[in-house]
PDB file of C-alpha atoms in Angstrom:
ATOM      1  CA  MET A  42      -0.437   0.210   0.285  1.00  0.00           C
ATOM      2  CA  HIS A  43       1.562   3.891  -0.348  1.00  0.00           C
ATOM      3  CA  VAL A  44       0.203   6.618   0.872  1.00  0.00           C
ATOM      4  CA  ALA A  45      -0.055  10.309   0.215  1.00  0.00           C
ATOM      5  CA  GLY A  46      -0.785  12.800   2.400  1.00  0.00           C
ATOM      6  CA  PHE A  47      -2.542  16.429   2.051  1.00  0.00           C
ATOM      7  CA  LEU A  48      -2.356  19.098   4.160  1.00  0.00           C
ATOM      8  CA  CYS A  49      -4.672  22.308   2.387  1.00  0.00           C
ATOM      9  CA  GLU A  50      -6.664  24.953   3.335  1.00  0.00           C
ATOM     10  CA  LYS A  51     -10.378  24.756   4.038  1.00  0.00           C
ATOM     11  CA  GLN A  52     -11.197  26.725   1.265  1.00  0.00           C
ATOM     12  CA  ALA A  53      -9.169  25.212  -1.163  1.00  0.00           C
ATOM     13  CA  ARG A  54     -10.160  22.966  -4.107  1.00  0.00           C
ATOM     14  CA  MET A  55      -8.114  20.149  -4.277  1.00  0.00           C
ATOM     15  CA  CYS A  56      -9.549  19.822  -0.651  1.00  0.00           C
ATOM     16  CA  SER A  57     -12.820  20.358  -1.605  1.00  0.00           C
ATOM     17  CA  THR A  58     -12.901  17.459  -3.678  1.00  0.00           C
ATOM     18  CA  CYS A  59     -10.629  15.172  -1.445  1.00  0.00           C
ATOM     19  CA  ILE A  60     -13.541  15.634   1.433  1.00  0.00           C
ATOM     20  CA  GLN A  61     -16.156  15.312  -1.679  1.00  0.00           C
ATOM     21  CA  GLN A  62     -14.677  11.747  -2.637  1.00  0.00           C
ATOM     22  CA  LYS A  63     -13.770  10.478   0.781  1.00  0.00           C
ATOM     23  CA  VAL A  64     -10.150   9.626  -0.247  1.00  0.00           C
ATOM     24  CA  CYS A  65      -8.735  12.535   2.783  1.00  0.00           C
ATOM     25  CA  VAL A  66     -10.137  10.904   5.530  1.00  0.00           C
ATOM     26  CA  SER A  67      -7.167   9.090   8.066  1.00  0.00           C
ATOM     27  CA  SER A  68     -10.032   5.955   8.436  1.00  0.00           C
ATOM     28  CA  LEU A  69      -9.494   5.174   4.645  1.00  0.00           C
ATOM     29  CA  THR A  70      -5.743   4.501   4.982  1.00  0.00           C
ATOM     30  CA  PHE A  71      -4.025   1.222   6.248  1.00  0.00           C
ATOM     31  CA  TRP A  72       0.035   2.798   6.472  1.00  0.00           C
ATOM     32  CA  LEU A  73       1.643  -0.949   5.392  1.00  0.00           C
ATOM     33  CA  LEU A  74       5.782   1.191   4.001  1.00  0.00           C
ATOM     34  CA  GLY A  75       8.075   1.498   6.037  1.00  0.00           C
ATOM     35  CA  HIS A  76       8.306   5.117   5.710  1.00  0.00           C
ATOM     36  CA  CYS A  77       4.794   5.233   5.559  1.00  0.00           C
ATOM     37  CA  LYS A  78       4.668   3.730   9.131  1.00  0.00           C
ATOM     38  CA  SER A  79       6.901   5.199  10.761  1.00  0.00           C
ATOM     39  CA  MET A  80       5.632   8.510  10.350  1.00  0.00           C
ATOM     40  CA  LYS A  81       1.623   7.105  10.822  1.00  0.00           C
ATOM     41  CA  PRO A  82       2.159   8.515  15.029  1.00  0.00           C
ATOM     42  CA  ALA A  83       3.657  12.233  14.112  1.00  0.00           C
ATOM     43  CA  TRP A  84       0.270  11.792  10.657  1.00  0.00           C
ATOM     44  CA  ASP A  85      -1.680  10.899  13.241  1.00  0.00           C
ATOM     45  CA  GLN A  86      -1.335  13.284  15.955  1.00  0.00           C
ATOM     46  CA  LEU A  87      -0.704  16.150  13.669  1.00  0.00           C
ATOM     47  CA  GLY A  88      -4.638  15.257  12.513  1.00  0.00           C
ATOM     48  CA  ASP A  89      -5.406  14.895  15.593  1.00  0.00           C
ATOM     49  CA  GLU A  90      -3.947  18.408  16.672  1.00  0.00           C
ATOM     50  CA  PHE A  91      -6.851  20.356  13.555  1.00  0.00           C
ATOM     51  CA  ALA A  92      -9.383  18.206  13.890  1.00  0.00           C
ATOM     52  CA  GLY A  93     -11.075  21.762  15.329  1.00  0.00           C
ATOM     53  CA  SER A  94      -9.471  24.365  12.634  1.00  0.00           C
ATOM     54  CA  SER A  95     -11.975  26.247  10.362  1.00  0.00           C
ATOM     55  CA  SER A  96      -8.828  26.710   8.246  1.00  0.00           C
ATOM     56  CA  VAL A  97      -6.764  23.786   7.255  1.00  0.00           C
ATOM     57  CA  VAL A  98      -7.576  19.720   6.233  1.00  0.00           C
ATOM     58  CA  ILE A  99      -5.113  17.056   7.657  1.00  0.00           C
ATOM     59  CA  GLY A 100      -6.126  14.059   4.860  1.00  0.00           C
ATOM     60  CA  ASP A 101      -4.515  10.923   3.226  1.00  0.00           C
ATOM     61  CA  ALA A 102      -4.778   9.160   0.364  1.00  0.00           C
ATOM     62  CA  ASP A 103      -3.565   5.038  -0.143  1.00  0.00           C
ATOM     63  CA  CYS A 104      -2.920   5.155  -3.884  1.00  0.00           C
ATOM     64  CA  THR A 105      -3.219   1.101  -4.023  1.00  0.00           C
ATOM     65  CA  ALA A 106      -7.009   1.897  -3.659  1.00  0.00           C
ATOM     66  CA  SER A 107      -9.542   4.381  -3.171  1.00  0.00           C
ATOM     67  CA  GLY A 108      -7.013   6.410  -3.684  1.00  0.00           C
ATOM     68  CA  GLU A 109      -5.555   5.653  -7.078  1.00  0.00           C
ATOM     69  CA  GLU A 110      -7.438   8.225  -8.917  1.00  0.00           C
ATOM     70  CA  ILE A 111      -6.386  11.312  -6.556  1.00  0.00           C
ATOM     71  CA  CYS A 112      -2.729  10.016  -6.886  1.00  0.00           C
ATOM     72  CA  GLN A 113      -2.050   9.956 -10.308  1.00  0.00           C
ATOM     73  CA  THR A 114      -4.394  13.483 -10.686  1.00  0.00           C
ATOM     74  CA  PHE A 115      -1.533  14.946  -8.452  1.00  0.00           C
ATOM     75  CA  GLY A 116       1.513  13.118  -9.417  1.00  0.00           C
ATOM     76  CA  ILE A 117       2.166  10.520  -6.302  1.00  0.00           C
ATOM     77  CA  LYS A 118       4.961   8.340  -7.054  1.00  0.00           C
ATOM     78  CA  GLY A 119       7.245   8.121  -4.249  1.00  0.00           C
ATOM     79  CA  TYR A 120       5.484   7.003  -0.708  1.00  0.00           C
ATOM     80  CA  PRO A 121       5.543   9.274   1.813  1.00  0.00           C
ATOM     81  CA  THR A 122       4.594  11.749  -0.599  1.00  0.00           C
ATOM     82  CA  ILE A 123       2.899  14.959   1.611  1.00  0.00           C
ATOM     83  CA  LYS A 124       1.208  16.904  -0.792  1.00  0.00           C
ATOM     84  CA  TYR A 125      -0.228  20.804   0.208  1.00  0.00           C
ATOM     85  CA  PHE A 126      -2.380  23.366  -1.218  1.00  0.00           C
ATOM     86  CA  LEU A 127      -2.816  26.762  -0.533  1.00  0.00           C
ATOM     87  CA  ASP A 128      -5.490  28.371  -1.394  1.00  0.00           C
ATOM     88  CA  GLY A 129      -5.731  28.786  -5.359  1.00  0.00           C
ATOM     89  CA  ASP A 130      -3.426  26.684  -5.241  1.00  0.00           C
ATOM     90  CA  SER A 131      -5.009  23.380  -7.526  1.00  0.00           C
ATOM     91  CA  GLU A 132      -1.438  20.678  -8.587  1.00  0.00           C
ATOM     92  CA  GLY A 133      -0.736  21.183  -4.862  1.00  0.00           C
ATOM     93  CA  THR A 134       3.190  21.631  -3.404  1.00  0.00           C
ATOM     94  CA  ASP A 135       5.532  18.792  -2.860  1.00  0.00           C
ATOM     95  CA  TYR A 136       6.351  19.354   0.969  1.00  0.00           C
ATOM     96  CA  GLN A 137       9.663  19.114   1.435  1.00  0.00           C
ATOM     97  CA  GLY A 138      10.793  19.837   5.301  1.00  0.00           C
ATOM     98  CA  GLY A 139      10.658  16.946   8.712  1.00  0.00           C
ATOM     99  CA  ARG A 140       8.559  14.058   9.022  1.00  0.00           C
ATOM    100  CA  ASP A 141       8.481  14.412  13.250  1.00  0.00           C
ATOM    101  CA  TYR A 142       5.238  15.679  14.627  1.00  0.00           C
ATOM    102  CA  ASP A 143       7.217  18.954  16.024  1.00  0.00           C
ATOM    103  CA  SER A 144       8.548  20.210  12.326  1.00  0.00           C
ATOM    104  CA  LEU A 145       4.384  19.160  10.582  1.00  0.00           C
ATOM    105  CA  LYS A 146       3.513  21.031  13.378  1.00  0.00           C
ATOM    106  CA  ALA A 147       5.176  23.928  12.184  1.00  0.00           C
ATOM    107  CA  PHE A 148       4.644  24.145   8.990  1.00  0.00           C
ATOM    108  CA  VAL A 149       0.820  24.047   9.407  1.00  0.00           C
ATOM    109  CA  GLU A 150       1.315  26.832  11.578  1.00  0.00           C
ATOM    110  CA  ASP A 151       3.281  28.880   9.550  1.00  0.00           C
ATOM    111  CA  THR A 152       1.863  27.873   6.310  1.00  0.00           C
ATOM    112  CA  LEU A 153      -1.647  27.103   6.168  1.00  0.00           C
ATOM    113  CA  GLU A 154      -4.190  27.871   9.347  1.00  0.00           C
ATOM    114  CA  VAL A 155      -5.851  31.330   8.896  1.00  0.00           C
ATOM    115  CA  LYS A 156      -5.497  33.302  12.460  1.00  0.00           C
ATOM    116  CA  CYS A 157      -6.774  36.473  11.139  1.00  0.00           C
ATOM    117  CA  SER A 158     -10.124  36.733  11.226  1.00  0.00           C
ATOM    118  CA  VAL A 159     -11.807  40.718   9.975  1.00  0.00           C
ATOM    119  CA  THR A 160     -13.865  39.630  13.459  1.00  0.00           C
ATOM    120  CA  ASP A 161     -12.123  39.262  15.771  1.00  0.00           C
ATOM    121  CA  GLN A 162      -7.714  40.513  14.596  1.00  0.00           C
ATOM    122  CA  GLU A 163      -6.342  40.568  17.827  1.00  0.00           C
ATOM    123  CA  LEU A 164      -3.617  37.815  15.572  1.00  0.00           C
ATOM    124  CA  CYS A 165      -3.833  39.164  12.626  1.00  0.00           C
ATOM    125  CA  THR A 166      -0.495  40.822  12.294  1.00  0.00           C
ATOM    126  CA  ASP A 167      -0.169  45.379  11.684  1.00  0.00           C
ATOM    127  CA  LYS A 168       0.022  44.883   7.540  1.00  0.00           C
ATOM    128  CA  GLU A 169      -3.334  42.664   7.482  1.00  0.00           C
ATOM    129  CA  LYS A 170      -4.814  44.778   9.587  1.00  0.00           C
ATOM    130  CA  ALA A 171      -4.105  47.916   7.834  1.00  0.00           C
ATOM    131  CA  TYR A 172      -4.910  45.935   4.600  1.00  0.00           C
ATOM    132  CA  ILE A 173      -8.464  45.032   6.503  1.00  0.00           C
ATOM    133  CA  GLU A 174      -9.252  48.898   6.805  1.00  0.00           C
ATOM    134  CA  LYS A 175      -8.263  49.763   3.414  1.00  0.00           C
ATOM    135  CA  MET A 176     -10.554  47.387   1.332  1.00  0.00           C
ATOM    136  CA  LYS A 177     -14.348  47.906   4.597  1.00  0.00           C
ATOM    137  CA  THR A 178     -14.128  51.225   2.010  1.00  0.00           C
ATOM    138  CA  LYS A 179     -13.455  49.937  -1.408  1.00  0.00           C
ATOM    139  CA  PRO A 180     -17.017  48.730  -2.320  1.00  0.00           C
ATOM    140  CA  SER A 181     -17.663  45.447  -3.129  1.00  0.00           C
ATOM    141  CA  GLU A 182     -17.485  44.782  -6.894  1.00  0.00           C
ATOM    142  CA  ASP A 183     -13.327  46.049  -6.063  1.00  0.00           C
ATOM    143  CA  ARG A 184     -12.983  43.426  -3.970  1.00  0.00           C
ATOM    144  CA  VAL A 185     -14.105  41.209  -6.322  1.00  0.00           C
ATOM    145  CA  LYS A 186     -11.687  42.453  -9.559  1.00  0.00           C
ATOM    146  CA  GLN A 187      -8.947  41.906  -6.786  1.00  0.00           C
ATOM    147  CA  ILE A 188      -9.858  38.717  -5.692  1.00  0.00           C
ATOM    148  CA  THR A 189      -9.657  37.578  -9.399  1.00  0.00           C
ATOM    149  CA  ARG A 190      -7.104  38.894 -10.313  1.00  0.00           C
ATOM    150  CA  LEU A 191      -4.453  37.483  -6.882  1.00  0.00           C
ATOM    151  CA  GLU A 192      -6.361  34.211  -7.812  1.00  0.00           C
ATOM    152  CA  LYS A 193      -4.782  33.961 -11.086  1.00  0.00           C
ATOM    153  CA  MET A 194      -1.160  35.398  -9.508  1.00  0.00           C
ATOM    154  CA  ALA A 195      -2.339  32.493  -7.022  1.00  0.00           C
ATOM    155  CA  GLY A 196      -0.537  29.399  -9.374  1.00  0.00           C
ATOM    156  CA  ASP A 197       2.819  32.084 -10.309  1.00  0.00           C
ATOM    157  CA  SER A 198       6.359  31.107  -9.052  1.00  0.00           C
ATOM    158  CA  MET A 199       6.871  33.966  -6.091  1.00  0.00           C
ATOM    159  CA  LYS A 200       9.053  34.265  -3.770  1.00  0.00           C
ATOM    160  CA  ALA A 201       7.546  31.967  -0.569  1.00  0.00           C
ATOM    161  CA  GLU A 202       6.758  35.440   2.006  1.00  0.00           C
ATOM    162  CA  LEU A 203       5.538  37.366  -1.431  1.00  0.00           C
ATOM    163  CA  LYS A 204       2.476  34.101  -1.518  1.00  0.00           C
ATOM    164  CA  ILE A 205       2.136  34.034   2.376  1.00  0.00           C
ATOM    165  CA  TRP A 206       0.659  37.923   1.307  1.00  0.00           C
ATOM    166  CA  LEU A 207      -0.981  37.267  -1.235  1.00  0.00           C
ATOM    167  CA  ARG A 208      -2.586  34.523   0.606  1.00  0.00           C
ATOM    168  CA  GLN A 209      -3.343  36.056   3.614  1.00  0.00           C
ATOM    169  CA  ARG A 210      -5.018  38.842   1.461  1.00  0.00           C
ATOM    170  CA  LEU A 211      -7.788  36.291  -0.462  1.00  0.00           C
ATOM    171  CA  GLN A 212      -9.158  35.257   3.148  1.00  0.00           C
ATOM    172  CA  ILE A 213      -9.136  39.040   3.921  1.00  0.00           C
ATOM    173  CA  LEU A 214     -11.074  39.865   0.527  1.00  0.00           C
ATOM    174  CA  ARG A 215     -13.271  36.353   0.896  1.00  0.00           C
ATOM    175  CA  MET A 216     -13.684  37.209   5.272  1.00  0.00           C
ATOM    176  CA  LEU A 217     -15.434  40.994   4.155  1.00  0.00           C
ATOM    177  CA  GLU A 218     -17.181  39.329   1.043  1.00  0.00           C
ATOM    178  CA  LEU A 219     -18.777  36.568   2.667  1.00  0.00           C
TER     179      LEU A 219
END
Protein backbone atom coordinates (compact mmCIF):
# COMPACT_ATOMS: atom_id res chain seq x y z
CA MET A 1 0.00 0.00 0.00
CA HIS A 2 1.25 3.48 -0.86
CA VAL A 3 0.21 6.51 1.13
CA ALA A 4 0.11 10.18 0.25
CA GLY A 5 -0.65 12.91 2.74
CA PHE A 6 -2.47 16.10 1.99
CA LEU A 7 -2.25 19.33 3.93
CA CYS A 8 -4.79 21.82 2.73
CA GLU A 9 -6.53 25.00 3.56
CA LYS A 10 -10.21 24.22 3.87
CA GLN A 11 -10.91 26.75 1.12
CA ALA A 12 -8.57 25.00 -1.35
CA ARG A 13 -10.43 23.40 -4.25
CA MET A 14 -8.48 20.16 -3.97
CA CYS A 15 -9.70 19.63 -0.42
CA SER A 16 -13.32 20.04 -1.42
CA THR A 17 -12.82 17.40 -4.08
CA CYS A 18 -10.87 15.29 -1.63
CA ILE A 19 -13.56 15.40 1.03
CA GLN A 20 -16.38 14.83 -1.46
CA GLN A 21 -14.60 11.73 -2.75
CA LYS A 22 -13.92 10.64 0.85
CA VAL A 23 -10.24 10.27 0.03
CA CYS A 24 -8.79 12.72 2.55
CA VAL A 25 -10.01 10.78 5.55
CA SER A 26 -7.40 9.10 7.73
CA SER A 27 -9.53 6.04 8.47
CA LEU A 28 -9.45 5.01 4.80
CA THR A 29 -5.71 4.44 4.87
CA PHE A 30 -3.57 1.60 6.15
CA TRP A 31 0.05 2.56 6.67
CA LEU A 32 2.09 -0.56 5.90
CA LEU A 33 5.31 0.55 4.20
CA GLY A 34 8.30 1.20 6.44
CA HIS A 35 8.65 4.94 5.79
CA CYS A 36 4.91 5.45 5.92
CA LYS A 37 4.59 3.36 9.05
CA SER A 38 7.30 5.33 10.87
CA MET A 39 5.60 8.64 10.00
CA LYS A 40 2.07 7.52 10.91
CA PRO A 41 2.13 8.45 14.63
CA ALA A 42 3.26 12.01 13.82
CA TRP A 43 0.70 12.29 11.03
CA ASP A 44 -2.13 11.02 13.24
CA GLN A 45 -1.11 13.43 16.02
CA LEU A 46 -1.10 16.29 13.50
CA GLY A 47 -4.57 15.26 12.31
CA ASP A 48 -5.83 15.21 15.90
CA GLU A 49 -4.26 18.61 16.61
CA PHE A 50 -6.03 20.29 13.68
CA ALA A 51 -9.24 18.23 13.63
CA GLY A 52 -11.29 21.19 14.81
CA SER A 53 -9.51 23.77 12.67
CA SER A 54 -11.70 26.02 10.58
CA SER A 55 -8.91 26.63 8.08
CA VAL A 56 -6.84 23.43 7.72
CA VAL A 57 -7.62 19.89 6.58
CA ILE A 58 -5.19 17.06 7.30
CA GLY A 59 -5.91 13.97 5.26
CA ASP A 60 -4.37 11.02 3.52
CA ALA A 61 -5.08 8.69 0.65
CA ASP A 62 -4.31 5.03 -0.04
CA CYS A 63 -2.75 5.26 -3.49
CA THR A 64 -3.38 1.59 -4.21
CA ALA A 65 -7.13 1.58 -3.57
CA SER A 66 -9.81 4.26 -3.39
CA GLY A 67 -7.25 7.07 -3.62
CA GLU A 68 -5.42 5.77 -6.70
CA GLU A 69 -7.03 8.26 -9.08
CA ILE A 70 -6.31 11.30 -6.92
CA CYS A 71 -2.70 10.17 -6.42
CA GLN A 72 -2.24 9.85 -10.19
CA THR A 73 -3.85 13.25 -10.72
CA PHE A 74 -1.29 14.88 -8.43
CA GLY A 75 1.70 12.92 -9.78
CA ILE A 76 2.47 11.04 -6.58
CA LYS A 77 5.13 8.41 -7.23
CA GLY A 78 7.14 8.10 -4.00
CA TYR A 79 5.79 7.28 -0.56
CA PRO A 80 5.05 8.84 1.76
CA THR A 81 4.49 12.01 -0.24
CA ILE A 82 3.05 15.06 1.43
CA LYS A 83 1.49 17.74 -0.73
CA TYR A 84 0.09 21.00 0.53
CA PHE A 85 -2.48 23.18 -1.15
CA LEU A 86 -2.84 26.86 -0.54
CA ASP A 87 -6.04 28.55 -1.58
CA GLY A 88 -6.05 29.06 -5.33
CA ASP A 89 -3.48 26.30 -5.89
CA SER A 90 -5.01 23.39 -7.79
CA GLU A 91 -1.79 21.40 -8.32
CA GLY A 92 -0.31 21.40 -4.84
CA THR A 93 3.29 21.70 -3.74
CA ASP A 94 5.49 18.91 -2.41
CA TYR A 95 6.28 19.40 1.26
CA GLN A 96 10.04 19.15 1.79
CA GLY A 97 10.28 19.53 5.56
CA GLY A 98 10.77 17.10 8.40
CA ARG A 99 8.43 14.15 8.89
CA ASP A 100 8.29 14.45 12.67
CA TYR A 101 5.32 15.97 14.49
CA ASP A 102 7.08 19.19 15.55
CA SER A 103 8.23 19.96 11.99
CA LEU A 104 4.83 19.18 10.49
CA LYS A 105 2.99 21.22 13.11
CA ALA A 106 5.31 24.22 12.69
CA PHE A 107 4.79 24.12 8.93
CA VAL A 108 1.00 24.00 9.24
CA GLU A 109 0.95 26.84 11.78
CA ASP A 110 3.33 29.03 9.77
CA THR A 111 2.07 28.32 6.27
CA LEU A 112 -1.49 27.02 6.26
CA GLU A 113 -3.36 28.04 9.37
CA VAL A 114 -5.47 31.19 9.10
CA LYS A 115 -4.79 33.31 12.16
CA CYS A 116 -6.25 36.66 11.15
CA SER A 117 -9.99 37.29 11.12
CA VAL A 118 -11.69 40.48 9.99
CA THR A 119 -14.17 40.19 12.87
CA ASP A 120 -11.55 39.54 15.56
CA GLN A 121 -8.25 41.17 14.62
CA GLU A 122 -6.40 40.18 17.78
CA LEU A 123 -4.17 37.70 15.89
CA CYS A 124 -3.72 39.91 12.81
CA THR A 125 -0.42 41.57 11.99
CA ASP A 126 -0.29 45.34 11.58
CA LYS A 127 0.03 44.79 7.83
CA GLU A 128 -3.13 42.65 7.79
CA LYS A 129 -5.03 45.16 9.94
CA ALA A 130 -4.10 47.98 7.55
CA TYR A 131 -5.22 45.90 4.57
CA ILE A 132 -8.53 45.06 6.26
CA GLU A 133 -9.23 48.74 6.95
CA LYS A 134 -8.26 49.72 3.40
CA MET A 135 -10.44 47.04 1.79
CA LYS A 136 -13.44 47.71 4.06
CA THR A 137 -13.77 51.12 2.43
CA LYS A 138 -13.87 49.65 -1.09
CA PRO A 139 -17.11 48.60 -2.77
CA SER A 140 -17.80 44.88 -3.09
CA GLU A 141 -17.14 44.86 -6.84
CA ASP A 142 -13.60 46.20 -6.24
CA ARG A 143 -12.94 43.46 -3.69
CA VAL A 144 -14.25 40.82 -6.11
CA LYS A 145 -11.90 42.17 -8.81
CA GLN A 146 -9.02 41.93 -6.34
CA ILE A 147 -9.96 38.34 -5.50
CA THR A 148 -9.98 37.44 -9.21
CA ARG A 149 -6.63 39.16 -9.78
CA LEU A 150 -4.98 37.51 -6.78
CA GLU A 151 -6.38 34.08 -7.65
CA LYS A 152 -4.76 34.37 -11.09
CA MET A 153 -1.45 35.27 -9.45
CA ALA A 154 -1.66 32.43 -6.89
CA GLY A 155 -0.28 29.84 -9.30
CA ASP A 156 2.64 32.03 -10.35
CA SER A 157 6.16 31.47 -9.14
CA MET A 158 7.12 33.91 -6.39
CA LYS A 159 9.11 34.11 -3.18
CA ALA A 160 7.54 32.29 -0.23
CA GLU A 161 6.88 35.47 1.77
CA LEU A 162 5.08 37.04 -1.21
CA LYS A 163 2.98 33.91 -1.68
CA ILE A 164 2.02 33.99 1.99
CA TRP A 165 1.04 37.68 1.76
CA LEU A 166 -0.99 36.95 -1.37
CA ARG A 167 -2.79 34.16 0.48
CA GLN A 168 -3.42 36.40 3.49
CA ARG A 169 -4.96 39.08 1.26
CA LEU A 170 -7.19 36.51 -0.45
CA GLN A 171 -8.42 35.27 2.91
CA ILE A 172 -9.16 38.79 4.11
CA LEU A 173 -11.02 39.66 0.92
CA ARG A 174 -13.09 36.49 1.09
CA MET A 175 -14.03 37.17 4.70
CA LEU A 176 -15.12 40.68 3.75
CA GLU A 177 -17.28 39.25 0.96
CA LEU A 178 -19.13 36.77 3.19
